[in-house]
Short mmCIF file of N, CA, C and O in Angstrom, two decimals:
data_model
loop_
_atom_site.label_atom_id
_atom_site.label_comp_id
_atom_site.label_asym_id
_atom_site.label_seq_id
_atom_site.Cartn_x
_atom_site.Cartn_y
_atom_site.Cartn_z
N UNK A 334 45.42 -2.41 -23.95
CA UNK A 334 45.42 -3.14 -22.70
C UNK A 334 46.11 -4.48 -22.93
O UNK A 334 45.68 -5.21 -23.83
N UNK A 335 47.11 -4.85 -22.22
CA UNK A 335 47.99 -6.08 -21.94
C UNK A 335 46.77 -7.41 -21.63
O UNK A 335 45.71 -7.32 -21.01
N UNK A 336 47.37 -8.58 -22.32
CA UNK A 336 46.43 -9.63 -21.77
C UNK A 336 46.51 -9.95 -20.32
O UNK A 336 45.55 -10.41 -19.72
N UNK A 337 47.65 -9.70 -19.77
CA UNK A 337 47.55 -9.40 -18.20
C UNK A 337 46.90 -8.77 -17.71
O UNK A 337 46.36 -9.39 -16.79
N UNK A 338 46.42 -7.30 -17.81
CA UNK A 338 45.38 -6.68 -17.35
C UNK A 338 43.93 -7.04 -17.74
O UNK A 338 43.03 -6.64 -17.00
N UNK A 339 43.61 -7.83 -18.95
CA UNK A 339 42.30 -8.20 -19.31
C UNK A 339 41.66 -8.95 -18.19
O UNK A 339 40.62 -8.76 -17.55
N UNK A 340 43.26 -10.50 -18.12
CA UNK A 340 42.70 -11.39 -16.91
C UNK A 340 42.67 -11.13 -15.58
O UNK A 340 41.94 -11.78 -14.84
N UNK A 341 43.23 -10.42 -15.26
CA UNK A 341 43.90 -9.10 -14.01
C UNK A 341 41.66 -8.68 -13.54
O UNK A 341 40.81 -8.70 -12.65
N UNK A 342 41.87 -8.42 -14.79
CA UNK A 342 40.03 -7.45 -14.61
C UNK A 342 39.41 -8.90 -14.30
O UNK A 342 39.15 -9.19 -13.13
N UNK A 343 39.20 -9.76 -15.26
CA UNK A 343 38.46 -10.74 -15.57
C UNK A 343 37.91 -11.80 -14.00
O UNK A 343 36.82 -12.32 -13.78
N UNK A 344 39.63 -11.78 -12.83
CA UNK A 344 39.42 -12.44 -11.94
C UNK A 344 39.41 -11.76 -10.78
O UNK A 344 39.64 -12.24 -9.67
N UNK A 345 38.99 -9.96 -11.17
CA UNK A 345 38.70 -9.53 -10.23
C UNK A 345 36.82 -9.38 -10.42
O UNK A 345 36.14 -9.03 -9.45
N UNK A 346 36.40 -9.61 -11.35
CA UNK A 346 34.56 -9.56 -11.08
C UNK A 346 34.30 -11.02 -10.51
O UNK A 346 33.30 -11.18 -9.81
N UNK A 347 35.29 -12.24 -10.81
CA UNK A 347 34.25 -13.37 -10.25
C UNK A 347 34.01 -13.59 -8.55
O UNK A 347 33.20 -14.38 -8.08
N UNK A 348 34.94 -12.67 -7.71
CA UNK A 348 34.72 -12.81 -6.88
C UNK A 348 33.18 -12.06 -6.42
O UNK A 348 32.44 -12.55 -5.57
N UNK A 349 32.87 -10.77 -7.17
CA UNK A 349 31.25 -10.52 -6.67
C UNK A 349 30.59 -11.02 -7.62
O UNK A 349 29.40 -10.79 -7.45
N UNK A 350 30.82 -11.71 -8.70
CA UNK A 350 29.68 -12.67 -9.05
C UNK A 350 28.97 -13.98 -8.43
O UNK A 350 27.90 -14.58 -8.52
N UNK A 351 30.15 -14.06 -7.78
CA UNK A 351 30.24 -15.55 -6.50
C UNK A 351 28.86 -15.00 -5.59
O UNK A 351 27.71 -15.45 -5.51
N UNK A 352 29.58 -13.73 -4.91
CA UNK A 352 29.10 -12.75 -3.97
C UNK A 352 27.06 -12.09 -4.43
O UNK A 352 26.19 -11.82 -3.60
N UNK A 353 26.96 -12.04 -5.74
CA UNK A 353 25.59 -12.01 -5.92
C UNK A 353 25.12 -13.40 -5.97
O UNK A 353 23.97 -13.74 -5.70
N UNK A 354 25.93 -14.07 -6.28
CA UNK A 354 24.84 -15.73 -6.39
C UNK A 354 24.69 -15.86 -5.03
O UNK A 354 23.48 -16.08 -4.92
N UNK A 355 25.11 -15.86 -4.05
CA UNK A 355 25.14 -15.97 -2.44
C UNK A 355 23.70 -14.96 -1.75
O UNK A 355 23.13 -15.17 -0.67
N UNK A 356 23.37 -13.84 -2.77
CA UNK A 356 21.94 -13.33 -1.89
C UNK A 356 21.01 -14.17 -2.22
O UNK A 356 21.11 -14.96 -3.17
N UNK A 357 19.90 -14.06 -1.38
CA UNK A 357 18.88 -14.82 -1.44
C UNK A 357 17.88 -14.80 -2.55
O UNK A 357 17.77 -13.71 -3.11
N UNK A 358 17.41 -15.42 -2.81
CA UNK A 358 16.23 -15.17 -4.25
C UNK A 358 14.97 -14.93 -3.91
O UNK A 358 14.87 -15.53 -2.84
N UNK A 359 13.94 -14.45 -4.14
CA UNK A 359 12.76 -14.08 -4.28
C UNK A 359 12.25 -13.96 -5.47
O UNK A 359 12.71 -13.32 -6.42
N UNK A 360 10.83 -14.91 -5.41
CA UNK A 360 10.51 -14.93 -6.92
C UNK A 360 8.71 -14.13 -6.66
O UNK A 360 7.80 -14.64 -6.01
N UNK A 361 8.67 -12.95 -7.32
CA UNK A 361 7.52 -12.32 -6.88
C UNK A 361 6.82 -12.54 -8.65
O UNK A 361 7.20 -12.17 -9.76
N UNK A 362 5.50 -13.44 -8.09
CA UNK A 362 4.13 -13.77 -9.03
C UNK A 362 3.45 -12.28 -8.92
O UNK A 362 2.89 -11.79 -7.94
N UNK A 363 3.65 -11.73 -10.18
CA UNK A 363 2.44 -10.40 -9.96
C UNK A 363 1.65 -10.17 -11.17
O UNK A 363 2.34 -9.46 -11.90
N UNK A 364 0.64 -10.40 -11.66
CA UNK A 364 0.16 -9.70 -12.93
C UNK A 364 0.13 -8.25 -13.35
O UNK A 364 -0.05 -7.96 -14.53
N UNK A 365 0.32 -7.24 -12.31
CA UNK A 365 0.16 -5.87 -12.32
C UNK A 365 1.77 -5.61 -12.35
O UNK A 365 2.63 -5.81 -11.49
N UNK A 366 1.85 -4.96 -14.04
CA UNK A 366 3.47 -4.59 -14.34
C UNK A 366 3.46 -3.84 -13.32
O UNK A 366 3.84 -4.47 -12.33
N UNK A 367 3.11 -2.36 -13.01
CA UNK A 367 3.38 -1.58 -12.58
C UNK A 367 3.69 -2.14 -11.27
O UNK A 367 4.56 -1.43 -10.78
N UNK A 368 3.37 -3.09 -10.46
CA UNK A 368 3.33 -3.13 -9.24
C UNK A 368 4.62 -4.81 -8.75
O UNK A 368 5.24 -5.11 -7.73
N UNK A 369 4.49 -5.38 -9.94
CA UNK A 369 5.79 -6.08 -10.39
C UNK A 369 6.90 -5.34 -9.90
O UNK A 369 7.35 -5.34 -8.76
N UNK A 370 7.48 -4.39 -11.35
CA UNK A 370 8.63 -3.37 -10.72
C UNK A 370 8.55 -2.80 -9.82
O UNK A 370 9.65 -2.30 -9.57
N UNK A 371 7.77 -2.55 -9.06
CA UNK A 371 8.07 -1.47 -7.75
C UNK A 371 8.48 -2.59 -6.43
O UNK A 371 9.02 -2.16 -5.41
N UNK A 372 8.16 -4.03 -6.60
CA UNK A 372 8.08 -4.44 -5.74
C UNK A 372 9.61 -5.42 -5.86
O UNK A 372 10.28 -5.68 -4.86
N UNK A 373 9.96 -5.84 -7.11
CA UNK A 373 11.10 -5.92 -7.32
C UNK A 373 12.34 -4.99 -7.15
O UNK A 373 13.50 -5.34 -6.93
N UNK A 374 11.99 -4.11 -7.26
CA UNK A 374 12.56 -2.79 -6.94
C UNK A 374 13.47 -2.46 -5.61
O UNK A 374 14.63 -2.16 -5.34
N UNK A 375 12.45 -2.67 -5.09
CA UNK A 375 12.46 -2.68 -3.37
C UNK A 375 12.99 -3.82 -3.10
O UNK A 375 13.64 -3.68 -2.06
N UNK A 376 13.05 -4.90 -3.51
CA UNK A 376 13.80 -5.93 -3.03
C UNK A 376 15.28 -6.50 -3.47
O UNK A 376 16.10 -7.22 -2.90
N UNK A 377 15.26 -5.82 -4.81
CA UNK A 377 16.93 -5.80 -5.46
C UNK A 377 17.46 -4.22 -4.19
O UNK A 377 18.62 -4.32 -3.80
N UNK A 378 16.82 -3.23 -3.77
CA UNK A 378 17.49 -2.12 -3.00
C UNK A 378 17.77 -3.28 -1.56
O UNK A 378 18.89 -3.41 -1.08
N UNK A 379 16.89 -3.82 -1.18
CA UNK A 379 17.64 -4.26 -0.04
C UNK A 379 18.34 -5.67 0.17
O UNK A 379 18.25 -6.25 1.25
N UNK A 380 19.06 -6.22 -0.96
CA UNK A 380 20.09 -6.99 -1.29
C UNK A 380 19.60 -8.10 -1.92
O UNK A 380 20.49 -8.85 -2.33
N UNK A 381 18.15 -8.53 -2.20
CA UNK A 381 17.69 -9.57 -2.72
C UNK A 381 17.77 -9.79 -4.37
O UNK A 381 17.55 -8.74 -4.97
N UNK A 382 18.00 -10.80 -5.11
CA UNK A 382 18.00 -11.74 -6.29
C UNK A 382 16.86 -11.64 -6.36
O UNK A 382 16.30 -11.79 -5.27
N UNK A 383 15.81 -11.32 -7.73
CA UNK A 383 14.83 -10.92 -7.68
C UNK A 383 14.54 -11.74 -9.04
O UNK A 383 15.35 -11.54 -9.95
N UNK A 384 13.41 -12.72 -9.32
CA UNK A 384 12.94 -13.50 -10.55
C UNK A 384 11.26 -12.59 -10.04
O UNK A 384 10.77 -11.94 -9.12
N UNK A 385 10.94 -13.07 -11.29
CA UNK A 385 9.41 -12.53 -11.61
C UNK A 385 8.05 -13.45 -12.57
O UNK A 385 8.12 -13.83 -13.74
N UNK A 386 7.23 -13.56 -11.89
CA UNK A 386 6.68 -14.56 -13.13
C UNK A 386 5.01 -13.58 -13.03
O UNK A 386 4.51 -13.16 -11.99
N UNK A 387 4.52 -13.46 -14.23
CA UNK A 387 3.49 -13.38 -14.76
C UNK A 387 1.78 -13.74 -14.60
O UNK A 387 0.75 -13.06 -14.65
N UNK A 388 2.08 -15.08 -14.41
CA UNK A 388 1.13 -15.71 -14.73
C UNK A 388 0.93 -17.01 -13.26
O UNK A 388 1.84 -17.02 -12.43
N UNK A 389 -0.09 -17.88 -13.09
CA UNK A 389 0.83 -18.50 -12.10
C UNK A 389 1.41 -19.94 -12.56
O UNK A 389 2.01 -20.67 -11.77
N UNK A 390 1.19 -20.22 -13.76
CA UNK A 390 1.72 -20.86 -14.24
C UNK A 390 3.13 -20.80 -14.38
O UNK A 390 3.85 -21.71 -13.97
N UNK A 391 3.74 -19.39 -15.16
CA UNK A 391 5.27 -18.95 -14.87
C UNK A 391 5.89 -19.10 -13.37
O UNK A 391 7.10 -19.06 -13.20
N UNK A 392 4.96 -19.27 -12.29
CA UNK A 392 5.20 -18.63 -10.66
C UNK A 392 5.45 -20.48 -10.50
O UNK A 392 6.24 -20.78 -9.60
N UNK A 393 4.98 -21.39 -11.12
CA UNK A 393 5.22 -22.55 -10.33
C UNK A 393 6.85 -23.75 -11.21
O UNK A 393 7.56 -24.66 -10.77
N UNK A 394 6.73 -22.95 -12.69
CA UNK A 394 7.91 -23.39 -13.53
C UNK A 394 9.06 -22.80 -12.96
O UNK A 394 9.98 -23.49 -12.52
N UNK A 395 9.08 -21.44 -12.94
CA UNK A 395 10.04 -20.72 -12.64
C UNK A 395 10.54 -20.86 -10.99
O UNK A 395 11.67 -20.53 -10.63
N UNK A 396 9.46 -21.43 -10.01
CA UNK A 396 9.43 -21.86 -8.54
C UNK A 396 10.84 -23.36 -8.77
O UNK A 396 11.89 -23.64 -8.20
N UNK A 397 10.16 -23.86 -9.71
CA UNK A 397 10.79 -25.68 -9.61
C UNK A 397 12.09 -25.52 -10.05
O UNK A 397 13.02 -26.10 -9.52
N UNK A 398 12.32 -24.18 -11.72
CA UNK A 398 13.85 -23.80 -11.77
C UNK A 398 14.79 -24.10 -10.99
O UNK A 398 15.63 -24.98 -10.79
N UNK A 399 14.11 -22.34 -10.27
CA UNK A 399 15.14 -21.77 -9.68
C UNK A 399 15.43 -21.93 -8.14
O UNK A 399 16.51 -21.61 -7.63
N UNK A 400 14.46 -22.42 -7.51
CA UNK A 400 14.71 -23.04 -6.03
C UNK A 400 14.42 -21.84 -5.55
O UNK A 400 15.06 -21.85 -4.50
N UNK A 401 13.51 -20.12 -5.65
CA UNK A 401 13.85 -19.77 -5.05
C UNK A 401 13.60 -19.82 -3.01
O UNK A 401 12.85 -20.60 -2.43
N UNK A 402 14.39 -18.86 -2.43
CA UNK A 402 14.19 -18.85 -1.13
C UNK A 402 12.65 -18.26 -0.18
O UNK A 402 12.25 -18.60 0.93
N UNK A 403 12.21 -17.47 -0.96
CA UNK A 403 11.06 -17.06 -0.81
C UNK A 403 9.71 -16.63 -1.95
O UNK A 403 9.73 -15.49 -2.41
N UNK A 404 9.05 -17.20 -2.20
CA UNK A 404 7.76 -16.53 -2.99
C UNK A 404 6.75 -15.77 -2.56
O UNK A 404 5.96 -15.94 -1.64
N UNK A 405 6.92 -14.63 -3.60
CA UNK A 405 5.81 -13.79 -3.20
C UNK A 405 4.56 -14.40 -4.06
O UNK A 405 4.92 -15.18 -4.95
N UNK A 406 3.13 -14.17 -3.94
CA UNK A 406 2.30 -14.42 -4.24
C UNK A 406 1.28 -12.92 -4.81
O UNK A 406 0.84 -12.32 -3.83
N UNK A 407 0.95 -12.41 -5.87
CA UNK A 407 -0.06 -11.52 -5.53
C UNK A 407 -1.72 -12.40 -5.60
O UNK A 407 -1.87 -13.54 -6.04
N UNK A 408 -2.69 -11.59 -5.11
CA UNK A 408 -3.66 -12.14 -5.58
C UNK A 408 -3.83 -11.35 -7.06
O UNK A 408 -4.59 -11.87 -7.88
N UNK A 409 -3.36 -10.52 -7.31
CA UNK A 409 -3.72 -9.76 -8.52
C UNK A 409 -3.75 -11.19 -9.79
O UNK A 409 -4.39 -11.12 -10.83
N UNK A 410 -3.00 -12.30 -9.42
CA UNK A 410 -3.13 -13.46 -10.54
C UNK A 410 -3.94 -14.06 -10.63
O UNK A 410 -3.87 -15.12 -11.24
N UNK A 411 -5.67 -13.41 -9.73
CA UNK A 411 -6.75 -14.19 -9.41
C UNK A 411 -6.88 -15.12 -8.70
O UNK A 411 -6.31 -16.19 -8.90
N UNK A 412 -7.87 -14.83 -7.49
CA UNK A 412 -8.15 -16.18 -6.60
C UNK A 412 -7.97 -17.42 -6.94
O UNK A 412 -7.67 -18.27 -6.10
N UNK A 413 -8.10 -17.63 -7.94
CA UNK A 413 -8.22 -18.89 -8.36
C UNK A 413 -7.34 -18.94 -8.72
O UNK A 413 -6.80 -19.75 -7.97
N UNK A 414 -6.70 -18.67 -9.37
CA UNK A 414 -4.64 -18.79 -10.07
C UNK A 414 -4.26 -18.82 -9.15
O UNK A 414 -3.98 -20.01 -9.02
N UNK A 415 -3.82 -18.01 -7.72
CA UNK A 415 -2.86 -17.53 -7.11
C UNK A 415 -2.94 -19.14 -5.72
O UNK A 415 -1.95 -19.63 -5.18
N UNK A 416 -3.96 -19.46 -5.59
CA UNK A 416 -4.84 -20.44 -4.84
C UNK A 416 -3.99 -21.43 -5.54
O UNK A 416 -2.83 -21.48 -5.13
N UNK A 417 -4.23 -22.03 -6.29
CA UNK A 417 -3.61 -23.18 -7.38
C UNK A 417 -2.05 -23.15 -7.49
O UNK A 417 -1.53 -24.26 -7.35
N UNK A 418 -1.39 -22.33 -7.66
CA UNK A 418 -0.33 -21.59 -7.85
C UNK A 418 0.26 -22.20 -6.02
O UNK A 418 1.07 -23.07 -5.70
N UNK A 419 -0.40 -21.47 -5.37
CA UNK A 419 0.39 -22.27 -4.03
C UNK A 419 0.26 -23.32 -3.15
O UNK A 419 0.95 -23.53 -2.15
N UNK A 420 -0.99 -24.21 -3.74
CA UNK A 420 -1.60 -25.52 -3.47
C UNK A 420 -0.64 -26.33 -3.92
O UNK A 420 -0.08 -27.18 -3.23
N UNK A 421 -0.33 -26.01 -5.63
CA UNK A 421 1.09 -27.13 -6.43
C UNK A 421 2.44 -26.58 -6.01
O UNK A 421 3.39 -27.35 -6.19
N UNK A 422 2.66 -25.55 -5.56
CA UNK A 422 4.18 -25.11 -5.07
C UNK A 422 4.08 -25.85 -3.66
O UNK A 422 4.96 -26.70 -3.58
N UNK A 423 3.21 -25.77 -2.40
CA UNK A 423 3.00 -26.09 -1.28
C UNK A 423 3.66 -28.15 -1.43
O UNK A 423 4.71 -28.65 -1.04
N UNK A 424 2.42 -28.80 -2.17
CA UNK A 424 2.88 -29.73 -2.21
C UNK A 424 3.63 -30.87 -3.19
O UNK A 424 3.65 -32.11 -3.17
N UNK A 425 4.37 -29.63 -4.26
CA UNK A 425 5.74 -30.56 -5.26
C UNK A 425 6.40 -30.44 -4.05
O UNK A 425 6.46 -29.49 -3.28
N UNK A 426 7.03 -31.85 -3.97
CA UNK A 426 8.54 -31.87 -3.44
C UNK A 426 9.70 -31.01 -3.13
O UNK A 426 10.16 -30.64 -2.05
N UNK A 427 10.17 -30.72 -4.73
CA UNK A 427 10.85 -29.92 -4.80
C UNK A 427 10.68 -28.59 -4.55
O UNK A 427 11.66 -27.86 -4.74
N UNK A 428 9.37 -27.97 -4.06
CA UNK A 428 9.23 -26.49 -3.78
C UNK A 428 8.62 -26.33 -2.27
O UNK A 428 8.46 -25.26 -1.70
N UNK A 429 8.35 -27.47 -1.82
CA UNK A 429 7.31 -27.59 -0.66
C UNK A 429 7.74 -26.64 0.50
O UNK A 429 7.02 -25.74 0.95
N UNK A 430 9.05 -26.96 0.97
CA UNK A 430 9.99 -26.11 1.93
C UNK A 430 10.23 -24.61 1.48
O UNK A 430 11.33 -24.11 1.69
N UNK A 431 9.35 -23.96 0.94
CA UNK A 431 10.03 -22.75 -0.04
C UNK A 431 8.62 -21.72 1.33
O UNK A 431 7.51 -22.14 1.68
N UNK A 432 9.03 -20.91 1.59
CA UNK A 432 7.95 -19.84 2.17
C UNK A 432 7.44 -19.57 1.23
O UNK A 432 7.94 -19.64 0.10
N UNK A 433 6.07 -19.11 1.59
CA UNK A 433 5.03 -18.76 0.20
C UNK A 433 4.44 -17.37 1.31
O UNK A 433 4.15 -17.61 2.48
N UNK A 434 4.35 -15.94 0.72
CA UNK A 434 3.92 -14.53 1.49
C UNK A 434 2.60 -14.47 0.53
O UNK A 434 2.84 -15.30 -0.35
N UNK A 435 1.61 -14.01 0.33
CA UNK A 435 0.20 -13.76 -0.45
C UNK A 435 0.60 -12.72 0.00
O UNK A 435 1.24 -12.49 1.03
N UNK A 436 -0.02 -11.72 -1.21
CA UNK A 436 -0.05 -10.29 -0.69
C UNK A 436 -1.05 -9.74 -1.19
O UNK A 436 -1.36 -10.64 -1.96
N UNK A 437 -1.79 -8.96 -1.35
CA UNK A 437 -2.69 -7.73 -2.10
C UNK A 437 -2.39 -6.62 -2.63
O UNK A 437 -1.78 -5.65 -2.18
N UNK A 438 -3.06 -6.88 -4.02
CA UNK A 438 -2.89 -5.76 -4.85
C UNK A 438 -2.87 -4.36 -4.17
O UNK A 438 -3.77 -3.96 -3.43
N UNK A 439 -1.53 -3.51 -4.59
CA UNK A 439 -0.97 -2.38 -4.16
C UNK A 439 -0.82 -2.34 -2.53
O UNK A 439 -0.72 -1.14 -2.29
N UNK A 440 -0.78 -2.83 -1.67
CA UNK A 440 -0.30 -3.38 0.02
C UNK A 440 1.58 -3.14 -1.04
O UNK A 440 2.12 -3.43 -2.11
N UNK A 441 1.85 -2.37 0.38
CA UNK A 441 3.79 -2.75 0.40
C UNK A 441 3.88 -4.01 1.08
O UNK A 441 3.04 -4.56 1.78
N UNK A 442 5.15 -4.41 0.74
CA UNK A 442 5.69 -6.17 1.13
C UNK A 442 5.76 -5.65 2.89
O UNK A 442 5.86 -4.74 3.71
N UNK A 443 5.63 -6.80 2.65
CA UNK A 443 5.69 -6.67 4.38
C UNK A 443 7.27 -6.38 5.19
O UNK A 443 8.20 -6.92 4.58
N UNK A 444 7.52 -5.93 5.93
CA UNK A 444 8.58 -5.46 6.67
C UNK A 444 9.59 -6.54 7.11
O UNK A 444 10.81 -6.39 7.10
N UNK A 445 8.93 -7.65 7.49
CA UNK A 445 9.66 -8.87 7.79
C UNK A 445 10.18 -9.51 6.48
O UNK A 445 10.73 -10.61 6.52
N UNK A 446 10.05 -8.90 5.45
CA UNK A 446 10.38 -9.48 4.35
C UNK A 446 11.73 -9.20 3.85
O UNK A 446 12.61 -9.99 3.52
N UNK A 447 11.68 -7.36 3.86
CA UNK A 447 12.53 -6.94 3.57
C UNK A 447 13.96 -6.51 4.45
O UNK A 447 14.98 -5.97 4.03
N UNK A 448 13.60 -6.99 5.92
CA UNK A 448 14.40 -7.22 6.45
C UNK A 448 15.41 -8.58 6.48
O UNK A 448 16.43 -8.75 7.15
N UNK A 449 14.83 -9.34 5.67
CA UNK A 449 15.57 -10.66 5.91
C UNK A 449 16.46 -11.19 5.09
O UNK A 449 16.79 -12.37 5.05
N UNK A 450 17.02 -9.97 4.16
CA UNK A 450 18.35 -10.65 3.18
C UNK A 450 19.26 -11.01 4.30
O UNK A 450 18.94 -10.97 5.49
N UNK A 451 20.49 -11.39 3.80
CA UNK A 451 21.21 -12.12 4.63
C UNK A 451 22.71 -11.16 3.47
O UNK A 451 22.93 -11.34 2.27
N UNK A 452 23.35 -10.32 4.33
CA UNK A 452 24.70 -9.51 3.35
C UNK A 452 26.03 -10.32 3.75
O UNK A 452 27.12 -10.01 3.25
#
């Protein structure tokens, strides 16, 4: 392959790399792997940037990161984590304006959710 065709390739991906940084992010807090991936799942299928945190400690570092556009919440991170978790996301600064969804263990995301990437 010619170094022309390398860069030829090279400046034909940055235009959909541009193009994935442009979907929206969703950062879904879940302690239940199994229910993590399925729900990430479903939201990378209908065009969303998908972060994940653990714990809700990961859910409020990874919140201040990455700016995302919407947080999911499970309670599966315990009343009391998940409570805390969107009391300090609600009122940092930097995350305050962010939608916060609570959901329940094994419940599908809600419909208004997954309707709202933006292509």
């Amino acid at each position: 392959m010619s170094e022309l065709q390398t860069v030829e390739q090279e400046i034909t991906r940055i235009p959909s790399a541009a193009a994935a940084l442009a979907l929206p992010l969703v950062l879904v807090a879940d302690a239940d792997p199994a229910s993590r991936l399925r729900r990430a799942r479903q939201l990378e299928d209908r065009g969303f940037r998908v972060a994940v945190a653990r714990t809700p400690f990961e859910a409020i570092v990874k919140a201040s990161c990455h700016l995302p556009d919407l947080i999911l919440v499970d309670t599966s991170l315990g009343d009391a984590g998940a409570e805390e978790a969107t009391e300090l996301l609600s009122s940092c600064p930097a995350t305050a304006h962010i939608p916060i969804v609570r959901l329940t263990p094994g419940r599908r995301l809600p419909t208004r959710v997954l309707t709202a990437a933006r292509y």
